[in-house]
Amino acid sequence: MDLNRVQIIGNVSRDVELKSTEKGQQLCSFGIATNQSWTDSKGKKQQRAEFHNLVAWGKLAEIINKYAKKGAKVYVEGRLQTQQWEKDGLKHSRTEIVADNLILLERKQSEPETIQRGKEE
């Protein structure tokens, strides 16, 4: 049995970029920052930010572009995917989270309730 699931809570770290593929499918890319806090062996508080690359497709991409702005606190479910390519003779790779669901955790009063479920009615 295999399992590829990701669940993160963090803040949108860069503006959402919405694009269309040649076939007209919507795609958005954005970043989320998560923070880790701990106390080191000397009793001093430490903190480190981790930055995650995310993508979403279709209607979810459109909804994320419309409502998820830089700084917003969000919960995301998805899966890990690694892209590999070659450019100028050098091999590159990038691991990203492909979002299946996004919930805005800090909702403004004017936003519809349906956004929290990552769907529009």
XYZ file of C-alpha atoms in Angstrom:
121
model
C 0.000 0.000 0.000
C 1.279 3.497 -0.892
C 0.203 6.874 0.454
C 1.130 10.331 -0.809
C -0.797 12.909 1.287
C 0.205 16.301 2.585
C -1.589 18.502 5.116
C -0.144 21.877 6.026
C -1.277 25.038 7.786
C 0.625 28.211 7.031
C 0.540 31.640 5.468
C 0.452 32.374 1.754
C 3.991 33.656 1.165
C 3.687 35.044 -2.367
C 0.909 36.233 -4.623
C -1.014 33.573 -6.522
C -0.161 33.333 -10.234
C -3.023 32.106 -12.432
C -2.189 30.724 -15.885
C -3.947 28.750 -18.589
C -2.482 25.752 -20.376
C -2.556 25.547 -24.178
C -5.687 23.410 -23.811
C -7.395 26.099 -21.690
C -7.119 24.427 -18.288
C -6.544 26.800 -15.345
C -3.379 26.385 -13.238
C -2.221 28.476 -10.309
C 1.034 28.468 -8.413
C 1.695 30.010 -5.017
C 3.785 29.584 -1.894
C 3.038 28.808 1.727
C 5.336 29.431 4.680
C 5.167 27.237 7.764
C 7.025 27.963 11.002
C 8.697 25.581 13.398
C 9.491 26.650 16.962
C 11.564 24.807 19.553
C 13.753 25.378 22.579
C 17.410 24.499 22.111
C 19.625 22.724 24.640
C 20.542 26.089 26.238
C 16.862 26.945 26.825
C 16.780 29.555 24.061
C 13.701 29.718 21.819
C 14.468 29.019 18.166
C 12.309 29.444 15.085
C 12.690 28.481 11.432
C 10.452 29.126 8.434
C 9.969 26.503 5.733
C 8.721 27.603 2.318
C 6.571 25.278 0.203
C 5.714 25.538 -3.503
C 2.121 24.688 -4.389
C 0.066 24.265 -7.547
C -3.662 23.798 -8.090
C -5.677 22.982 -11.189
C -9.117 23.730 -12.633
C -11.876 25.347 -10.603
C -9.806 25.122 -7.393
C -7.071 27.198 -9.092
C -9.628 29.891 -9.964
C -11.007 29.966 -6.408
C -7.536 30.132 -4.841
C -6.594 32.983 -7.186
C -9.737 34.887 -6.224
C -9.588 34.490 -2.423
C -6.114 33.422 -1.180
C -3.973 36.546 -0.896
C -0.415 36.960 0.379
C -0.388 36.700 4.183
C -3.640 34.707 4.453
C -3.649 31.768 6.882
C -4.682 28.593 5.025
C -5.039 24.851 5.467
C -4.086 22.802 2.392
C -4.487 19.122 1.573
C -2.734 17.595 -1.393
C 0.058 15.351 -2.593
C 3.768 15.724 -3.314
C 4.964 15.812 -6.905
C 8.495 16.277 -8.238
C 9.117 17.933 -11.603
C 12.389 17.265 -13.417
C 13.783 19.073 -16.464
C 17.022 19.884 -18.208
C 18.072 23.393 -19.200
C 21.385 24.453 -20.704
C 22.757 20.971 -20.032
C 21.952 21.132 -16.318
C 19.412 18.879 -14.613
C 16.895 20.595 -12.351
C 14.146 19.348 -10.063
C 11.453 20.921 -7.941
C 9.163 19.267 -5.425
C 5.772 20.878 -4.986
C 2.447 20.205 -3.330
C -0.451 19.641 -5.721
C -3.437 21.033 -3.803
C -6.705 19.077 -3.709
C -8.405 21.296 -1.130
C -7.768 24.673 0.478
C -9.529 26.226 3.455
C -9.129 29.901 4.359
C -8.663 29.966 8.127
C -9.018 33.726 8.541
C -12.186 34.585 6.653
C -13.393 38.143 6.123
C -17.069 38.776 6.844
C -17.755 39.595 3.184
C -16.464 36.234 1.871
C -18.951 33.446 1.197
C -18.948 30.448 3.535
C -18.355 28.095 0.577
C -14.760 29.280 0.229
C -13.862 27.508 3.466
C -14.677 24.192 1.830
C -12.625 25.058 -1.260
C -15.735 24.936 -3.489
C -18.186 27.381 -4.974
C -21.872 26.653 -5.065
